[in-house]
Short mmCIF file of C-alpha atoms in Angstrom, two decimals:
data_model
loop_
_atom_site.label_atom_id
_atom_site.label_comp_id
_atom_site.label_asym_id
_atom_site.label_seq_id
_atom_site.Cartn_x
_atom_site.Cartn_y
_atom_site.Cartn_z
CA MET Q 10 84.16 38.60 101.57
CA SER Q 11 87.61 37.09 101.09
CA ALA Q 12 89.44 35.20 103.85
CA THR Q 13 91.90 38.07 104.32
CA GLU Q 14 89.22 40.74 104.82
CA VAL Q 15 88.39 41.77 108.34
CA PRO Q 16 84.77 42.78 108.97
CA THR Q 17 84.43 46.43 109.90
CA LYS Q 18 82.84 46.97 113.27
CA PRO Q 19 80.02 49.50 113.30
CA PRO Q 20 80.87 52.66 115.24
CA ARG Q 21 79.75 52.68 118.85
CA LEU Q 22 78.92 55.72 120.94
CA PHE Q 23 80.62 54.42 124.08
CA SER Q 24 83.81 53.25 122.37
CA GLY Q 25 87.25 54.71 123.05
CA PRO Q 26 87.44 57.48 120.41
CA HIS Q 27 84.03 58.93 121.25
CA LEU Q 28 83.99 58.59 125.04
CA PRO Q 29 85.55 61.99 125.83
CA LEU Q 30 83.00 63.80 123.65
CA VAL Q 31 80.11 61.81 125.14
CA PHE Q 32 81.13 62.37 128.75
CA GLY Q 33 82.13 66.02 128.29
CA ALA Q 34 79.05 67.03 126.29
CA VAL Q 35 76.68 65.12 128.56
CA ALA Q 36 78.30 66.71 131.62
CA LEU Q 37 77.80 70.21 130.18
CA VAL Q 38 74.18 69.50 129.24
CA THR Q 39 73.46 68.09 132.71
CA LEU Q 40 75.14 71.05 134.37
CA GLY Q 41 73.10 73.48 132.29
CA ALA Q 42 69.90 71.57 133.11
CA PHE Q 43 70.61 71.72 136.84
CA GLU Q 44 71.34 75.44 136.60
CA ASN Q 45 68.07 75.96 134.72
CA ARG Q 46 66.06 74.12 137.36
CA ALA Q 47 68.01 75.65 140.25
CA VAL Q 48 67.11 79.22 139.31
CA GLY Q 49 63.39 78.55 139.49
CA THR Q 50 63.80 77.15 142.99
CA ALA Q 51 66.24 79.72 144.40
CA LEU Q 52 64.96 82.92 142.77
CA PRO Q 53 61.99 83.46 145.13
CA THR Q 54 64.39 83.34 148.11
CA MET Q 55 66.76 85.76 146.37
CA VAL Q 56 64.15 88.44 145.65
CA ARG Q 57 62.88 88.25 149.23
CA GLU Q 58 66.39 88.60 150.64
CA PHE Q 59 67.09 91.65 148.48
CA ASP Q 60 63.57 93.04 149.02
CA ALA Q 61 63.15 93.33 145.25
CA LEU Q 62 60.04 91.36 144.38
CA GLY Q 63 59.36 93.75 141.50
CA LEU Q 64 62.49 92.51 139.70
CA PHE Q 65 61.40 88.86 139.74
CA GLY Q 66 59.95 89.06 136.22
CA LEU Q 67 63.01 90.91 134.93
CA ALA Q 68 65.36 88.25 136.28
CA ASN Q 69 63.24 85.53 134.68
CA ALA Q 70 63.00 87.24 131.28
CA ALA Q 71 66.65 88.32 130.97
CA PRO Q 72 68.12 84.98 129.75
CA ASN Q 73 65.51 84.61 126.98
CA ALA Q 74 66.47 87.99 125.53
CA SER Q 75 70.23 87.36 125.52
CA TYR Q 76 69.73 83.77 124.31
CA LEU Q 77 68.39 84.90 120.92
CA VAL Q 78 71.34 87.25 120.35
CA ALA Q 79 73.78 84.51 121.39
CA LEU Q 80 72.25 82.07 118.90
CA ALA Q 81 72.78 84.51 116.03
CA ILE Q 82 76.37 85.23 117.08
CA ALA Q 83 77.26 81.59 117.69
CA GLY Q 84 75.93 80.39 114.34
CA GLN Q 85 78.13 82.72 112.32
CA TRP Q 86 81.10 82.30 114.65
CA ALA Q 87 81.05 78.49 114.58
CA ASP Q 88 80.85 78.43 110.77
CA ARG Q 89 83.77 80.83 110.35
CA ARG Q 90 86.10 79.68 113.15
CA GLY Q 91 84.83 76.24 114.12
CA PRO Q 92 82.99 75.36 117.34
CA ILE Q 93 85.92 75.76 119.78
CA PRO Q 94 86.01 79.58 120.17
CA ALA Q 95 82.23 79.75 120.70
CA LEU Q 96 82.40 76.82 123.11
CA ARG Q 97 85.19 78.47 125.08
CA ALA Q 98 83.34 81.80 125.22
CA GLY Q 99 80.17 80.01 126.33
CA ALA Q 100 81.98 78.25 129.16
CA ILE Q 101 83.57 81.52 130.33
CA ALA Q 102 80.20 83.30 130.17
CA PHE Q 103 78.60 80.46 132.15
CA ALA Q 104 81.26 80.68 134.87
CA LEU Q 105 80.99 84.48 135.09
CA ALA Q 106 77.18 84.24 135.24
CA GLN Q 107 77.30 81.86 138.18
CA LEU Q 108 79.92 83.99 139.95
CA LEU Q 109 77.88 87.15 139.46
CA VAL Q 110 74.73 85.57 140.85
CA GLY Q 111 76.57 83.69 143.61
CA THR Q 112 78.30 86.83 144.90
CA ALA Q 113 75.46 89.26 144.15
CA GLN Q 114 74.98 92.15 146.56
CA GLY Q 115 71.68 93.14 145.00
CA MET Q 116 69.22 92.24 142.24
CA PRO Q 117 71.04 94.30 139.55
CA MET Q 118 73.96 91.85 139.81
CA VAL Q 119 71.51 88.94 139.66
CA VAL Q 120 69.88 90.32 136.50
CA ALA Q 121 73.33 90.87 134.93
CA GLY Q 122 74.21 87.28 135.77
CA ARG Q 123 70.98 86.06 134.23
CA LEU Q 124 71.74 87.97 131.03
CA LEU Q 125 75.15 86.32 130.89
CA SER Q 126 73.51 82.95 131.56
CA GLY Q 127 71.32 83.29 128.47
CA LEU Q 128 74.34 84.31 126.42
CA ALA Q 129 76.25 81.26 127.68
CA GLU Q 130 73.37 78.92 126.91
CA GLY Q 131 73.08 80.12 123.32
CA LEU Q 132 76.82 79.84 122.67
CA LEU Q 133 77.08 76.39 124.26
CA ASP Q 134 73.97 75.00 122.54
CA VAL Q 135 75.18 75.88 119.05
CA ALA Q 136 78.85 75.06 119.66
CA LEU Q 137 78.06 71.61 121.10
CA MET Q 138 75.82 70.77 118.14
CA VAL Q 139 78.53 71.80 115.67
CA LEU Q 140 81.14 69.86 117.66
CA VAL Q 141 78.92 66.77 117.46
CA ALA Q 142 78.52 67.30 113.71
CA ARG Q 143 82.27 67.54 113.13
CA THR Q 144 83.51 64.75 115.40
CA LEU Q 145 80.74 62.14 115.55
CA PRO Q 146 79.63 59.86 112.66
CA ALA Q 147 76.13 60.61 111.40
CA VAL Q 148 74.90 57.15 112.43
CA LEU Q 149 75.65 57.93 116.09
CA ARG Q 150 74.02 61.36 116.28
CA PRO Q 151 70.49 60.10 117.08
CA ARG Q 152 71.84 58.28 120.14
CA MET Q 153 73.79 61.34 121.22
CA PHE Q 154 70.66 63.47 121.11
CA SER Q 155 68.74 60.85 123.07
CA LEU Q 156 71.46 61.07 125.73
CA PHE Q 157 71.07 64.86 125.83
CA ALA Q 158 67.33 64.46 126.45
CA ALA Q 159 67.89 61.80 129.12
CA MET Q 160 70.23 64.10 131.02
CA TRP Q 161 67.28 66.41 131.78
CA ILE Q 162 65.46 63.73 133.80
CA LEU Q 163 67.60 63.85 136.94
CA PRO Q 164 67.74 67.68 137.07
CA SER Q 165 63.98 67.85 136.51
CA VAL Q 166 63.20 65.37 139.29
CA ALA Q 167 66.01 65.95 141.78
CA GLY Q 168 67.12 69.47 140.89
CA PRO Q 169 64.43 71.40 142.79
CA VAL Q 170 64.82 69.15 145.85
CA LEU Q 171 68.61 69.43 145.86
CA THR Q 172 68.51 73.18 145.30
CA GLY Q 173 65.96 73.60 148.07
CA PHE Q 174 68.15 71.59 150.45
CA VAL Q 175 71.30 73.58 149.64
CA THR Q 176 69.37 76.86 149.90
CA GLU Q 177 67.99 75.95 153.32
CA GLN Q 178 71.18 74.45 154.77
CA VAL Q 179 74.04 76.63 153.48
CA GLY Q 180 72.38 79.38 151.42
CA TRP Q 181 71.30 79.92 147.82
CA ARG Q 182 74.69 81.36 146.81
CA TRP Q 183 76.32 77.93 146.93
CA VAL Q 184 73.87 76.64 144.34
CA PHE Q 185 75.55 78.88 141.77
CA LEU Q 186 79.11 78.84 143.11
CA GLY Q 187 79.00 75.04 143.12
CA ALA Q 188 78.11 75.07 139.41
CA VAL Q 189 81.42 76.85 138.66
CA ALA Q 190 83.35 74.05 140.37
CA LEU Q 191 81.47 71.40 138.36
CA LEU Q 192 82.21 73.22 135.10
CA VAL Q 193 85.96 72.51 135.39
CA PRO Q 194 85.89 68.68 135.06
CA SER Q 195 83.26 68.92 132.31
CA TRP Q 196 85.55 71.21 130.33
CA PHE Q 197 88.57 68.92 130.68
CA LEU Q 198 86.55 65.93 129.51
CA LEU Q 199 85.85 67.75 126.24
CA GLN Q 200 89.49 68.48 125.46
CA PRO Q 201 90.19 65.39 123.26
CA ALA Q 202 87.10 66.06 121.12
CA MET Q 203 88.10 69.72 120.82
CA ARG Q 204 91.59 68.75 119.66
CA LEU Q 205 90.05 66.42 117.07
CA SER Q 206 87.85 69.25 115.82
CA LYS Q 207 90.86 71.54 115.48
CA ARG Q 208 92.58 68.96 113.25
CA THR Q 209 89.60 68.89 110.88
CA PRO Q 210 90.52 70.85 107.72
CA ALA Q 211 88.68 74.13 107.26
CA PRO Q 212 85.93 73.76 104.62
CA GLU Q 213 86.31 75.48 101.28
CA ARG Q 214 83.77 78.26 100.80
CA SER Q 215 81.87 78.70 97.59
CA THR Q 216 80.36 81.94 96.27
CA GLU Q 217 76.98 80.70 97.47
CA ASP Q 218 78.35 80.11 100.99
CA ALA Q 219 79.86 83.61 101.09
CA ALA Q 220 76.54 85.13 100.03
CA ALA Q 221 74.67 83.16 102.70
CA LEU Q 222 77.14 84.33 105.34
CA THR Q 223 76.68 87.96 104.25
CA ALA Q 224 72.89 87.59 104.46
CA TRP Q 225 73.23 86.12 107.97
CA ARG Q 226 75.34 89.11 109.08
CA ALA Q 227 72.70 91.48 107.70
CA ALA Q 228 70.07 89.71 109.80
CA MET Q 229 72.00 90.20 113.06
CA PRO Q 230 70.30 93.52 114.00
CA TRP Q 231 66.95 91.80 113.59
CA ALA Q 232 68.03 89.10 116.03
CA PHE Q 233 68.76 91.85 118.54
CA GLY Q 234 65.35 93.41 117.78
CA ALA Q 235 63.70 90.04 118.39
CA SER Q 236 65.41 89.74 121.76
CA VAL Q 237 64.21 93.20 122.81
CA ALA Q 238 60.67 92.33 121.66
CA LEU Q 239 60.77 89.06 123.57
CA PHE Q 240 61.99 90.84 126.71
CA SER Q 241 59.33 93.57 126.42
CA MET Q 242 56.57 91.07 125.74
CA THR Q 243 57.45 89.02 128.81
CA LEU Q 244 57.46 92.07 131.10
CA ALA Q 245 54.24 93.44 129.61
CA GLY Q 246 52.49 90.15 130.26
CA ASP Q 247 53.27 90.52 133.97
CA GLN Q 248 51.65 93.99 133.99
CA LEU Q 249 48.59 93.23 131.85
CA GLU Q 250 46.17 92.99 134.76
CA ARG Q 251 47.19 96.38 136.23
CA HIS Q 252 47.87 98.33 133.02
CA HIS Q 253 45.56 96.89 130.38
CA PHE Q 254 46.08 99.42 127.58
CA LEU Q 255 49.81 100.07 127.87
CA ALA Q 256 50.74 96.43 128.46
CA GLY Q 257 48.41 95.25 125.69
CA LEU Q 258 49.87 97.77 123.25
CA THR Q 259 53.40 96.67 124.19
CA ILE Q 260 52.50 93.04 123.54
CA LEU Q 261 50.99 93.86 120.13
CA VAL Q 262 54.01 95.94 119.06
CA SER Q 263 56.39 93.27 120.34
CA LEU Q 264 54.55 90.57 118.40
CA LEU Q 265 54.78 92.70 115.26
CA VAL Q 266 58.52 93.25 115.72
CA LEU Q 267 59.01 89.56 116.49
CA GLY Q 268 57.12 88.58 113.33
CA VAL Q 269 59.17 90.90 111.10
CA ALA Q 270 62.39 89.74 112.77
CA ALA Q 271 61.43 86.11 112.21
CA VAL Q 272 61.02 86.73 108.48
CA ARG Q 273 64.44 88.42 108.39
CA VAL Q 274 66.43 85.84 110.36
CA MET Q 275 64.81 82.59 109.23
CA PRO Q 276 66.13 80.81 106.12
CA ALA Q 277 64.47 81.87 102.86
CA GLY Q 278 61.41 79.75 102.19
CA THR Q 279 60.62 78.92 105.83
CA PHE Q 280 57.18 80.55 105.79
CA VAL Q 281 56.18 78.98 102.46
CA LEU Q 282 57.46 75.54 103.47
CA ARG Q 283 60.16 75.27 100.83
CA ARG Q 284 61.32 71.66 100.58
CA GLY Q 285 64.37 70.70 102.62
CA PHE Q 286 65.86 72.61 105.52
CA PRO Q 287 63.40 75.57 105.49
CA SER Q 288 60.62 73.09 106.24
CA VAL Q 289 62.68 71.64 109.11
CA VAL Q 290 62.85 75.14 110.62
CA ALA Q 291 59.10 75.62 110.18
CA VAL Q 292 58.34 72.29 111.85
CA ARG Q 293 60.72 73.16 114.70
CA GLY Q 294 58.80 76.38 115.33
CA LEU Q 295 55.35 74.76 115.18
CA THR Q 296 56.41 71.84 117.36
CA GLY Q 297 57.96 74.02 120.07
CA ALA Q 298 54.91 76.28 120.26
CA ALA Q 299 52.53 73.29 120.38
CA PHE Q 300 54.25 71.50 123.24
CA ALA Q 301 55.30 74.49 125.35
CA GLY Q 302 51.98 76.23 124.82
CA THR Q 303 50.24 73.45 126.73
CA GLY Q 304 52.98 72.38 129.15
CA ALA Q 305 53.33 75.84 130.66
CA TYR Q 306 49.69 75.90 131.80
CA LEU Q 307 49.01 72.33 132.91
CA PRO Q 308 50.16 72.85 136.55
CA LEU Q 309 47.92 75.92 136.77
CA LEU Q 310 45.00 74.01 135.24
CA LEU Q 311 45.35 71.16 137.76
CA THR Q 312 45.62 73.65 140.62
CA LEU Q 313 42.58 75.74 139.69
CA ARG Q 314 40.23 73.12 138.30
CA TYR Q 315 41.09 70.08 140.42
CA ASP Q 316 42.49 71.69 143.60
CA PHE Q 317 45.86 69.98 143.24
CA SER Q 318 48.56 71.15 145.63
CA PRO Q 319 51.61 72.79 143.99
CA SER Q 320 53.70 69.67 144.57
CA HIS Q 321 51.03 67.38 143.08
CA ALA Q 322 50.43 69.70 140.14
CA GLY Q 323 54.14 69.42 139.35
CA VAL Q 324 53.52 65.83 138.24
CA THR Q 325 53.11 67.18 134.72
CA LEU Q 326 56.74 68.39 134.79
CA SER Q 327 57.93 64.94 135.82
CA ILE Q 328 55.81 63.35 133.08
CA THR Q 329 57.33 65.79 130.60
CA GLY Q 330 60.92 64.92 131.50
CA VAL Q 331 60.47 61.15 131.57
CA SER Q 332 58.23 60.78 128.50
CA TRP Q 333 60.34 63.18 126.41
CA ALA Q 334 63.50 61.23 127.30
CA PHE Q 335 61.77 57.93 126.50
CA GLY Q 336 60.68 59.19 123.09
CA SER Q 337 64.19 60.45 122.39
CA TRP Q 338 65.58 57.07 123.45
CA LEU Q 339 63.23 55.32 121.02
CA GLN Q 340 64.35 57.44 118.06
CA GLY Q 341 67.99 56.65 118.84
CA ARG Q 342 67.57 52.88 118.45
CA ASP Q 343 68.80 50.98 115.39
CA HIS Q 344 65.30 50.72 113.95
CA GLY Q 345 66.19 51.22 110.28
CA ILE Q 346 63.24 53.57 109.78
CA GLN Q 347 63.71 56.71 107.69
CA ARG Q 348 64.26 59.79 109.82
CA VAL Q 349 61.36 61.72 108.30
CA THR Q 350 59.06 58.79 109.10
CA VAL Q 351 60.21 58.86 112.73
CA LEU Q 352 59.46 62.59 112.78
CA ARG Q 353 55.96 62.08 111.37
CA THR Q 354 55.29 59.34 113.93
CA GLY Q 355 56.31 61.69 116.73
CA LEU Q 356 54.12 64.50 115.44
CA THR Q 357 51.16 62.13 115.11
CA LEU Q 358 51.60 61.05 118.74
CA MET Q 359 51.84 64.71 119.76
CA THR Q 360 48.61 65.60 117.98
CA VAL Q 361 46.69 62.65 119.43
CA GLY Q 362 48.23 63.14 122.87
CA LEU Q 363 47.37 66.84 123.03
CA ALA Q 364 43.80 66.06 121.98
CA GLY Q 365 43.65 63.63 124.90
CA THR Q 366 45.21 66.20 127.23
CA SER Q 367 42.36 68.59 126.45
CA LEU Q 368 40.08 66.30 128.47
CA LEU Q 369 41.63 67.91 131.56
CA ALA Q 370 39.91 71.16 130.58
CA TRP Q 371 36.55 69.81 129.45
CA THR Q 372 35.80 67.00 131.91
CA ASP Q 373 35.91 66.51 135.68
CA GLY Q 374 36.33 62.78 136.14
CA LEU Q 375 38.95 61.77 133.56
CA ILE Q 376 42.13 63.23 135.05
CA TRP Q 377 44.02 59.99 134.50
CA LEU Q 378 43.05 59.91 130.82
CA GLY Q 379 44.19 63.51 130.33
CA LEU Q 380 47.55 62.74 131.98
CA ILE Q 381 47.96 59.69 129.75
CA GLY Q 382 47.35 62.01 126.80
CA TRP Q 383 50.11 64.31 128.05
CA THR Q 384 52.44 61.31 128.40
CA VAL Q 385 51.75 60.32 124.78
CA ALA Q 386 52.39 63.92 123.69
CA GLY Q 387 55.69 63.89 125.60
CA ILE Q 388 56.82 60.69 123.87
CA GLY Q 389 55.90 62.28 120.55
CA MET Q 390 57.91 65.38 121.44
CA GLY Q 391 60.93 63.24 122.28
CA LEU Q 392 60.70 61.49 118.93
CA SER Q 393 60.16 64.77 117.07
CA SER Q 394 62.66 67.06 118.78
CA SER Q 395 65.63 64.71 118.49
CA SER Q 396 64.70 63.81 114.91
CA LEU Q 397 64.63 67.51 114.00
CA SER Q 398 68.15 67.88 115.46
CA VAL Q 399 69.35 64.92 113.38
CA LEU Q 400 67.71 66.33 110.24
CA THR Q 401 69.22 69.76 110.88
CA LEU Q 402 72.75 68.33 110.89
CA GLY Q 403 71.96 65.91 108.07
CA LEU Q 404 70.89 68.80 105.81
CA SER Q 405 73.94 70.89 106.75
CA ASP Q 406 77.65 70.82 106.00
CA ASP Q 407 80.71 72.33 107.68
CA ASN Q 408 80.06 75.67 105.99
CA ASN Q 409 76.57 76.24 107.36
CA SER Q 410 75.96 73.84 110.28
CA GLY Q 411 76.34 76.63 112.84
CA ARG Q 412 73.88 78.95 111.09
CA ASN Q 413 71.41 76.13 110.50
CA VAL Q 414 71.50 75.04 114.14
CA SER Q 415 71.04 78.66 115.19
CA ALA Q 416 68.10 79.17 112.82
CA ALA Q 417 66.33 76.06 114.10
CA GLN Q 418 66.88 77.04 117.73
CA MET Q 419 65.73 80.61 117.09
CA ALA Q 420 62.56 79.35 115.39
CA GLY Q 421 61.71 77.31 118.46
CA THR Q 422 62.50 80.15 120.88
CA MET Q 423 60.49 82.80 119.03
CA SER Q 424 57.50 80.54 118.40
CA ILE Q 425 57.37 79.45 122.04
CA ALA Q 426 57.59 83.07 123.20
CA THR Q 427 54.77 84.04 120.85
CA ALA Q 428 52.58 81.14 121.97
CA LEU Q 429 53.12 81.95 125.64
CA ALA Q 430 52.43 85.66 125.07
CA VAL Q 431 49.15 84.99 123.27
CA SER Q 432 47.96 82.36 125.72
CA GLY Q 433 49.11 84.49 128.66
CA THR Q 434 47.09 87.42 127.34
CA LEU Q 435 44.04 85.18 126.94
CA LEU Q 436 44.44 83.97 130.51
CA ALA Q 437 44.93 87.53 131.83
CA LEU Q 438 41.60 88.59 130.33
CA GLU Q 439 39.94 86.01 132.59
CA ALA Q 440 42.36 86.42 135.50
CA ASP Q 441 39.65 86.57 138.18
CA ALA Q 442 38.18 83.17 137.38
CA PRO Q 443 39.54 81.50 134.21
CA GLY Q 444 36.93 79.13 132.88
CA ALA Q 445 37.38 75.73 131.28
CA TRP Q 446 37.11 77.30 127.82
CA VAL Q 447 40.36 79.27 128.35
CA PHE Q 448 42.46 76.18 129.03
CA GLY Q 449 40.51 74.21 126.44
CA ALA Q 450 41.26 76.83 123.79
CA ILE Q 451 44.96 76.86 124.69
CA ILE Q 452 45.31 73.06 124.47
CA ALA Q 453 43.16 72.81 121.32
CA THR Q 454 45.33 75.43 119.63
CA SER Q 455 48.41 73.44 120.61
CA ALA Q 456 46.90 70.30 119.05
CA GLY Q 457 46.18 72.31 115.89
CA LEU Q 458 49.80 73.50 115.74
CA ALA Q 459 51.04 69.91 116.11
CA LEU Q 460 48.72 68.86 113.27
CA ALA Q 461 50.08 71.72 111.13
CA ALA Q 462 53.62 70.55 111.90
CA LEU Q 463 52.66 67.04 110.76
CA GLY Q 464 51.48 68.47 107.46
CA ALA Q 465 54.62 70.59 107.07
CA ALA Q 466 56.82 67.53 107.72
CA ASN Q 467 55.73 66.18 104.34
CA ARG Q 468 57.80 68.95 102.75
CA ILE Q 469 61.07 67.78 104.32
CA ARG Q 470 63.46 66.04 101.99
CA THR Q 471 66.84 64.68 103.09
CA LYS Q 472 69.99 64.58 101.01
CA GLN Q 473 69.76 60.81 100.77
#
């Protein structure tokens, strides 16, 4: 280096140009996390107040259905118009959702608000990812995703307590109306990054890009079909014990529709593990099903098998939030390790950790060892999930980043829904007294899915 050359400083996430994006995006993610945790705490009070306990399942399932449709819309929209219109629509939908729920005069308004909430989440998830891709250097994206994961810790730990306090002291309505007020400063913090995104030249579209966009439009009805199937499957699972045949038939038909829809909306080559991005999507689906398939049932397992109180059984949720964030933090360090290697390491930890977690089902005296296994699985999930987000953007460009983000998110959503439907059906068959084998089978299947994801990760190839 000559005497006149000035060394170039490496980009930093918390430097001047990137601060508005960091603070604005993190604020939105945190706000969404609090809203997610708040609903679970406040909804029981809401259905009792409106004397509509039968609509509890509907209110819970509504966001999942609209979320899938929103992902499909947002992916195409962000690629054609940039992330700003989808981001703006997502923020408006979020505000309207909170207003609807906060001023609800009955459960129909609550359900409508929950539908809008799922729509908002899908639009914001995709738009924020595309905004990160267009305004943040690739070297900083791993750290950004680790920040996103970390922002779920406080809502997971303090969210239920804070929501319970507000609900008891001033009423559940202020939980949602307060979220609207917090949205305003988050939105203004994002303005500089949004202006920078607007100044980015529109990408030139090739014939191949135009064909891919046409194929994505053709898959849109299947995304709607998948959302209906997901909605029906969730409601049928709640009725399985009382209406065995009808609910079971609904679940089978829904799984069939969901499977066909997945083939239609996923990138070509996903189900045969084509090298590159299709394999990323496949790993995303397997990973989501493996982790959620166990995490959803651990509190119930601890309650039934070990007589844990509800508050003590919730320790698994705290472990999930902290260990996931820690794993995501690890992947964001300047370790110099190839991204695919980080992913494989995470999936290995998930497989080993889930195998250890299965001890909770098969043994009586090794609770601590099973919880350590779940901690290891959570760290692996943090490494894997954030690495998959980095790989998704790394294998995308400005023409297809929105669709690729949407496809990856949809794979995770549909696979998790399928895993929960199958495991929920298995549990319902033994509803009177679920034995150790039920939980053992669920966790063992999850470990098998994580192992399959580890094998599929070998098919991922980056552009480097």
